[in-house]
Amino acid sequence: MRDTTQPEVYPQRDEHPSAGMETRIKSITEPVCGMECGKRPKILIIYTGGTIGMIENPDTGALEPFDFEYLIDNVPKIRRLDYDIDSFQFEIPLDSSAMNPSHWQDIAYVIECFYDSYDGFVVLHGTDTMAYTASALSFMLENLRKPVVITGSQLPIGEVRTDGEENLITALQVAAARDTDGQPMLEEVAILFENYLWRGNRATKYSADNFNAFKSSNFPRLAKIGMGITFRNDVLWRPTDDAPLRVHYGMDTNVMYLSLFPGITETMIRHAFSTPGLKGVVLKTYGAGNAPTDSYFIKAVREAVDRGLVIVNISQCDNGMVVPHRYETGSVLYGAGVISGHDLTSEAAITKLMFLFGQNYSNDEVKRLMETPLVGEMHK
Ligand code: ASP
């Protein structure tokens, strides 16, 4: 069992909480390919845990994370790729349901430390919270000009029918892909899963069983992956300036979801809005952003907004977006001071709120930036 004491504010890098990370950064493992570096793509695999590297505990039958060497031994084909591949393993590989912002900071920190030394990064991660990590990293890694491809699997890599081998190899190929000028094809955080490449902050895990476990309901895939990999230049994210990578580590977890359902009571709503320290709420509403117009509800929302709470409206529907004034029921919410999350995924909405509060923006700035696309996370 891990220590369950959690900070509410995960501070900036100069106060990085992961003691010992610097020492481990220096002791990166031997190259997987064991060859000399040439002009071949240089990729760093960051292994955080997840089903992909798990093996069955013979006593309990439960799957438990295992180390990177085991994983690589099960993918001998990786050595046939003409890449220089190194790896960095989290000290304790995690089931991703145990991830919190300190782990996002660790991943971002490894990328920052090795940014100039590698052409691309592949993050091996459990599927359960992969979309949260992908969203958080997309905000933390400002001016990213290199691929960060996150993948994992539904079946452990040691199983005969594993999807892990193919996912890992395809993720490496995506991370290594260059255009004719030698520039990376991908300059953003993406999720690669079963031949689908999604923008990280647009993706959601939608299946606990299927090999095709992720989808992006409001944004097309970034590449067509079949016998070859064809990137879609028309949808790839391109940073607008040449500024160097800037990593923002601050994350403030004084945020929460509140999902509406017919019958939700005033007590529940007021209780949620009065959570001590709470700064932001992602309110999951119906359809195009609709909510009850009952006076108890609107009054509770207005009072919370007046107290300084930032309330962001996203839809419980995966597809489509919040249209504030399509119905009276949505319009009233805006009158009460709620802002629109447009077509943000749940994962992008909550991590963006954490990120913006973590950068110490004022409430007005948080509201403005929540309605402004930062890294292709929303349509506006
Ligand atoms: N519970 C696992 C995790 O998220 C599931 C997976 O990897 O697919 O780490």
mmCIF file of C-alpha atoms in Angstrom, residues 79-307:
data_model
loop_
_atom_site.group_PDB
_atom_site.id
_atom_site.type_symbol
_atom_site.label_atom_id
_atom_site.label_comp_id
_atom_site.label_asym_id
_atom_site.label_seq_id
_atom_site.Cartn_x
_atom_site.Cartn_y
_atom_site.Cartn_z
ATOM 1 C CA ARG A 79 15.549 -5.151 -31.592
ATOM 2 C CA ARG A 80 14.868 -5.387 -35.316
ATOM 3 C CA LEU A 81 13.773 -1.761 -35.518
ATOM 4 C CA ASP A 82 16.552 0.382 -36.860
ATOM 5 C CA TYR A 83 16.343 2.800 -33.933
ATOM 6 C CA ASP A 84 18.440 3.642 -30.921
ATOM 7 C CA ILE A 85 16.137 2.985 -28.009
ATOM 8 C CA ASP A 86 16.822 3.683 -24.362
ATOM 9 C CA SER A 87 14.490 3.256 -21.456
ATOM 10 C CA PHE A 88 13.645 4.913 -18.201
ATOM 11 C CA GLN A 89 11.576 3.001 -15.675
ATOM 12 C CA PHE A 90 9.507 4.382 -12.820
ATOM 13 C CA GLU A 91 11.014 3.084 -9.599
ATOM 14 C CA ILE A 92 7.776 1.286 -8.817
ATOM 15 C CA PRO A 93 5.729 0.501 -11.946
ATOM 16 C CA LEU A 94 2.156 1.551 -11.268
ATOM 17 C CA ASP A 95 -1.307 0.405 -12.051
ATOM 18 C CA SER A 96 -2.438 3.676 -13.606
ATOM 19 C CA SER A 97 -5.411 3.949 -11.274
ATOM 20 C CA ALA A 98 -2.776 4.889 -8.669
ATOM 21 C CA MET A 99 -1.491 7.820 -10.743
ATOM 22 C CA ASN A 100 -1.734 11.358 -9.449
ATOM 23 C CA PRO A 101 -0.272 14.690 -10.604
ATOM 24 C CA SER A 102 3.094 13.909 -9.010
ATOM 25 C CA HIS A 103 3.474 11.100 -11.553
ATOM 26 C CA TRP A 104 2.582 13.467 -14.401
ATOM 27 C CA GLN A 105 5.296 15.741 -13.047
ATOM 28 C CA ASP A 106 7.738 12.827 -13.072
ATOM 29 C CA ILE A 107 6.959 11.971 -16.692
ATOM 30 C CA ALA A 108 7.227 15.644 -17.703
ATOM 31 C CA TYR A 109 10.493 15.926 -15.828
ATOM 32 C CA VAL A 110 12.027 12.928 -17.607
ATOM 33 C CA ILE A 111 10.961 14.424 -20.945
ATOM 34 C CA GLU A 112 12.439 17.800 -20.007
ATOM 35 C CA CYS A 113 15.741 16.263 -18.900
ATOM 36 C CA PHE A 114 16.111 14.227 -22.084
ATOM 37 C CA TYR A 115 14.356 16.514 -24.531
ATOM 38 C CA ASP A 116 17.474 17.441 -26.483
ATOM 39 C CA SER A 117 18.925 13.929 -26.484
ATOM 40 C CA TYR A 118 16.027 12.080 -28.121
ATOM 41 C CA ASP A 119 13.932 12.456 -31.240
ATOM 42 C CA GLY A 120 10.808 11.142 -29.578
ATOM 43 C CA PHE A 121 9.311 9.653 -26.436
ATOM 44 C CA VAL A 122 7.099 6.604 -25.932
ATOM 45 C CA VAL A 123 5.337 6.452 -22.581
ATOM 46 C CA LEU A 124 4.116 3.010 -21.500
ATOM 47 C CA HIS A 125 1.146 3.526 -19.241
ATOM 48 C CA GLY A 126 -1.916 1.749 -17.882
ATOM 49 C CA THR A 127 -5.052 2.370 -19.859
ATOM 50 C CA ASP A 128 -7.320 3.359 -16.960
ATOM 51 C CA THR A 129 -5.995 6.898 -16.548
ATOM 52 C CA MET A 130 -4.038 7.194 -19.782
ATOM 53 C CA ALA A 131 -6.315 9.913 -21.158
ATOM 54 C CA TYR A 132 -5.837 12.002 -17.989
ATOM 55 C CA THR A 133 -2.057 11.729 -18.251
ATOM 56 C CA ALA A 134 -2.147 12.542 -21.957
ATOM 57 C CA SER A 135 -4.327 15.599 -21.343
ATOM 58 C CA ALA A 136 -2.240 16.823 -18.409
ATOM 59 C CA LEU A 137 1.039 16.435 -20.319
ATOM 60 C CA SER A 138 -0.363 18.306 -23.307
ATOM 61 C CA PHE A 139 -0.862 21.356 -21.071
ATOM 62 C CA MET A 140 2.367 20.929 -19.086
ATOM 63 C CA LEU A 141 4.677 20.628 -22.124
ATOM 64 C CA GLU A 142 4.396 24.045 -23.753
ATOM 65 C CA ASN A 143 6.007 24.408 -27.208
ATOM 66 C CA LEU A 144 6.467 20.666 -27.567
ATOM 67 C CA ARG A 145 8.097 19.996 -30.949
ATOM 68 C CA LYS A 146 8.733 16.275 -30.549
ATOM 69 C CA PRO A 147 6.456 13.241 -30.416
ATOM 70 C CA VAL A 148 5.213 12.011 -27.049
ATOM 71 C CA VAL A 149 3.301 8.812 -27.801
ATOM 72 C CA ILE A 150 1.483 7.122 -24.945
ATOM 73 C CA THR A 151 0.505 3.482 -25.241
ATOM 74 C CA GLY A 152 -0.228 0.377 -23.201
ATOM 75 C CA SER A 153 -2.318 -2.730 -23.681
ATOM 76 C CA GLN A 154 -5.394 -4.607 -22.594
ATOM 77 C CA LEU A 155 -3.563 -7.931 -22.217
ATOM 78 C CA PRO A 156 -0.139 -8.286 -20.572
ATOM 79 C CA ILE A 157 2.781 -8.536 -22.932
ATOM 80 C CA GLY A 158 3.551 -12.098 -21.780
ATOM 81 C CA GLU A 159 0.166 -13.414 -22.982
ATOM 82 C CA VAL A 160 -0.027 -15.174 -26.326
ATOM 83 C CA ARG A 161 -2.794 -12.920 -27.681
ATOM 84 C CA THR A 162 -1.343 -9.719 -26.263
ATOM 85 C CA ASP A 163 -2.052 -6.442 -27.996
ATOM 86 C CA GLY A 164 0.960 -4.948 -26.218
ATOM 87 C CA GLU A 165 3.579 -6.007 -28.733
ATOM 88 C CA GLU A 166 1.851 -4.389 -31.692
ATOM 89 C CA ASN A 167 0.968 -1.261 -29.725
ATOM 90 C CA LEU A 168 4.541 -0.808 -28.557
ATOM 91 C CA ILE A 169 6.064 -1.329 -31.973
ATOM 92 C CA THR A 170 3.594 0.993 -33.695
ATOM 93 C CA ALA A 171 4.111 3.635 -31.002
ATOM 94 C CA LEU A 172 7.866 3.481 -31.624
ATOM 95 C CA GLN A 173 7.306 3.859 -35.365
ATOM 96 C CA VAL A 174 5.039 6.856 -34.832
ATOM 97 C CA ALA A 175 7.607 8.437 -32.501
ATOM 98 C CA ALA A 176 10.335 7.889 -35.095
ATOM 99 C CA ALA A 177 8.378 9.163 -38.123
ATOM 100 C CA ARG A 178 9.913 12.130 -39.985
ATOM 101 C CA ASP A 179 8.811 14.205 -42.926
ATOM 102 C CA THR A 180 11.008 14.732 -45.980
ATOM 103 C CA ASP A 181 12.817 17.616 -44.240
ATOM 104 C CA GLY A 182 13.661 15.377 -41.307
ATOM 105 C CA GLN A 183 11.148 17.088 -39.007
ATOM 106 C CA PRO A 184 9.021 14.976 -36.648
ATOM 107 C CA MET A 185 5.607 14.154 -38.082
ATOM 108 C CA LEU A 186 4.078 14.422 -34.633
ATOM 109 C CA GLU A 187 4.703 17.448 -32.435
ATOM 110 C CA GLU A 188 2.183 16.756 -29.723
ATOM 111 C CA VAL A 189 1.098 14.300 -27.033
ATOM 112 C CA ALA A 190 -0.839 11.423 -28.607
ATOM 113 C CA ILE A 191 -2.354 8.105 -27.616
ATOM 114 C CA LEU A 192 -1.623 5.127 -29.827
ATOM 115 C CA PHE A 193 -3.930 2.190 -29.306
ATOM 116 C CA GLU A 194 -4.800 -0.643 -31.689
ATOM 117 C CA ASN A 195 -3.880 1.159 -34.865
ATOM 118 C CA TYR A 196 -5.571 4.372 -33.826
ATOM 119 C CA LEU A 197 -3.582 7.501 -33.156
ATOM 120 C CA TRP A 198 -5.541 10.084 -31.192
ATOM 121 C CA ARG A 199 -4.696 13.552 -29.943
ATOM 122 C CA GLY A 200 -4.038 12.889 -26.242
ATOM 123 C CA ASN A 201 -6.274 15.654 -24.919
ATOM 124 C CA ARG A 202 -9.148 14.554 -27.200
ATOM 125 C CA ALA A 203 -9.140 10.867 -26.291
ATOM 126 C CA THR A 204 -11.152 8.841 -23.781
ATOM 127 C CA LYS A 205 -10.971 5.218 -22.685
ATOM 128 C CA TYR A 206 -14.337 3.805 -23.661
ATOM 129 C CA SER A 207 -13.883 0.041 -23.446
ATOM 130 C CA ALA A 208 -12.655 -2.102 -20.590
ATOM 131 C CA ASP A 209 -12.467 -5.144 -22.890
ATOM 132 C CA ASN A 210 -11.831 -4.225 -26.510
ATOM 133 C CA PHE A 211 -8.367 -4.023 -27.966
ATOM 134 C CA ASN A 212 -9.673 -0.854 -29.537
ATOM 135 C CA ALA A 213 -10.063 0.792 -26.128
ATOM 136 C CA PHE A 214 -9.833 4.515 -26.897
ATOM 137 C CA LYS A 215 -11.848 6.863 -28.983
ATOM 138 C CA SER A 216 -12.107 10.512 -29.741
ATOM 139 C CA SER A 217 -15.689 11.458 -30.424
ATOM 140 C CA ASN A 218 -15.094 15.027 -31.491
ATOM 141 C CA PHE A 219 -11.776 14.872 -33.290
ATOM 142 C CA PRO A 220 -10.466 12.690 -36.127
ATOM 143 C CA ARG A 221 -7.576 10.288 -35.786
ATOM 144 C CA LEU A 222 -4.158 11.787 -36.447
ATOM 145 C CA ALA A 223 -3.034 9.052 -38.807
ATOM 146 C CA LYS A 224 -4.377 6.173 -40.806
ATOM 147 C CA ILE A 225 -2.559 3.103 -39.591
ATOM 148 C CA GLY A 226 -2.791 -0.066 -41.612
ATOM 149 C CA MET A 227 -0.050 -1.618 -43.629
ATOM 150 C CA GLY A 228 1.632 1.773 -43.486
ATOM 151 C CA ILE A 229 1.277 4.880 -41.339
ATOM 152 C CA THR A 230 -0.213 7.881 -43.128
ATOM 153 C CA PHE A 231 -0.322 11.017 -41.010
ATOM 154 C CA ARG A 232 -3.089 13.528 -41.543
ATOM 155 C CA ASN A 233 -1.319 16.833 -42.014
ATOM 156 C CA ASP A 234 -4.627 18.649 -41.950
ATOM 157 C CA VAL A 235 -5.320 17.712 -38.336
ATOM 158 C CA LEU A 236 -1.878 17.448 -36.737
ATOM 159 C CA TRP A 237 -1.106 20.048 -34.083
ATOM 160 C CA ARG A 238 1.656 22.476 -35.027
ATOM 161 C CA PRO A 239 3.066 24.934 -32.478
ATOM 162 C CA THR A 240 2.924 28.457 -33.865
ATOM 163 C CA ASP A 241 6.340 29.673 -32.789
ATOM 164 C CA ASP A 242 9.837 28.338 -32.359
ATOM 165 C CA ALA A 243 10.103 28.989 -28.644
ATOM 166 C CA PRO A 244 11.923 26.295 -26.679
ATOM 167 C CA LEU A 245 10.109 23.657 -24.641
ATOM 168 C CA ARG A 246 8.785 25.094 -21.427
ATOM 169 C CA VAL A 247 7.514 22.681 -18.801
ATOM 170 C CA HIS A 248 4.872 23.884 -16.349
ATOM 171 C CA TYR A 249 4.755 21.616 -13.339
ATOM 172 C CA GLY A 250 2.211 23.286 -11.099
ATOM 173 C CA MET A 251 -1.078 21.402 -10.652
ATOM 174 C CA ASP A 252 -3.818 22.293 -8.191
ATOM 175 C CA THR A 253 -6.214 19.471 -7.353
ATOM 176 C CA ASN A 254 -8.850 21.606 -5.649
ATOM 177 C CA VAL A 255 -11.238 20.743 -8.463
ATOM 178 C CA MET A 256 -13.948 18.152 -8.931
ATOM 179 C CA TYR A 257 -16.648 16.767 -11.201
ATOM 180 C CA LEU A 258 -20.327 17.090 -10.470
ATOM 181 C CA SER A 259 -22.483 14.997 -12.783
ATOM 182 C CA LEU A 260 -26.173 15.878 -12.884
ATOM 183 C CA PHE A 261 -28.949 13.300 -12.837
ATOM 184 C CA PRO A 262 -32.700 13.707 -12.638
ATOM 185 C CA GLY A 263 -33.494 13.879 -8.928
ATOM 186 C CA ILE A 264 -30.194 15.326 -7.721
ATOM 187 C CA THR A 265 -31.008 17.228 -4.544
ATOM 188 C CA GLU A 266 -30.199 20.726 -3.414
ATOM 189 C CA THR A 267 -28.367 19.276 -0.403
ATOM 190 C CA MET A 268 -26.065 17.258 -2.616
ATOM 191 C CA ILE A 269 -25.317 20.219 -4.864
ATOM 192 C CA ARG A 270 -24.699 22.658 -2.037
ATOM 193 C CA HIS A 271 -22.589 20.081 -0.209
ATOM 194 C CA ALA A 272 -20.404 19.558 -3.282
ATOM 195 C CA PHE A 273 -19.994 23.295 -3.915
ATOM 196 C CA SER A 274 -19.032 23.841 -0.255
ATOM 197 C CA THR A 275 -16.123 21.381 -0.328
ATOM 198 C CA PRO A 276 -13.353 23.104 1.660
ATOM 199 C CA GLY A 277 -10.683 24.616 -0.594
ATOM 200 C CA LEU A 278 -12.631 23.903 -3.786
ATOM 201 C CA LYS A 279 -11.736 26.258 -6.661
ATOM 202 C CA GLY A 280 -13.239 24.700 -9.754
ATOM 203 C CA VAL A 281 -16.030 22.316 -10.751
ATOM 204 C CA VAL A 282 -16.521 20.508 -14.028
ATOM 205 C CA LEU A 283 -20.312 20.300 -14.211
ATOM 206 C CA LYS A 284 -21.464 17.445 -16.405
ATOM 207 C CA THR A 285 -24.796 18.462 -17.847
ATOM 208 C CA TYR A 286 -27.232 16.948 -20.313
ATOM 209 C CA GLY A 287 -27.100 17.109 -24.096
ATOM 210 C CA ALA A 288 -25.991 20.463 -25.456
ATOM 211 C CA GLY A 289 -25.224 21.752 -21.945
ATOM 212 C CA ASN A 290 -28.643 21.717 -20.331
ATOM 213 C CA ALA A 291 -29.496 21.644 -16.636
ATOM 214 C CA PRO A 292 -32.603 22.102 -14.490
ATOM 215 C CA THR A 293 -33.954 25.625 -14.338
ATOM 216 C CA ASP A 294 -35.387 25.061 -10.828
ATOM 217 C CA SER A 295 -34.700 28.049 -8.670
ATOM 218 C CA TYR A 296 -32.927 25.964 -5.961
ATOM 219 C CA PHE A 297 -30.408 24.771 -8.533
ATOM 220 C CA ILE A 298 -29.729 28.093 -10.230
ATOM 221 C CA LYS A 299 -29.510 29.838 -6.853
ATOM 222 C CA ALA A 300 -26.942 27.302 -5.597
ATOM 223 C CA VAL A 301 -24.894 27.734 -8.783
ATOM 224 C CA ARG A 302 -25.057 31.535 -8.687
ATOM 225 C CA GLU A 303 -24.041 31.658 -5.016
ATOM 226 C CA ALA A 304 -21.098 29.336 -5.669
ATOM 227 C CA VAL A 305 -19.934 31.464 -8.616
ATOM 228 C CA ASP A 306 -20.300 34.628 -6.519
ATOM 229 C CA ARG A 307 -18.098 33.014 -3.850
#
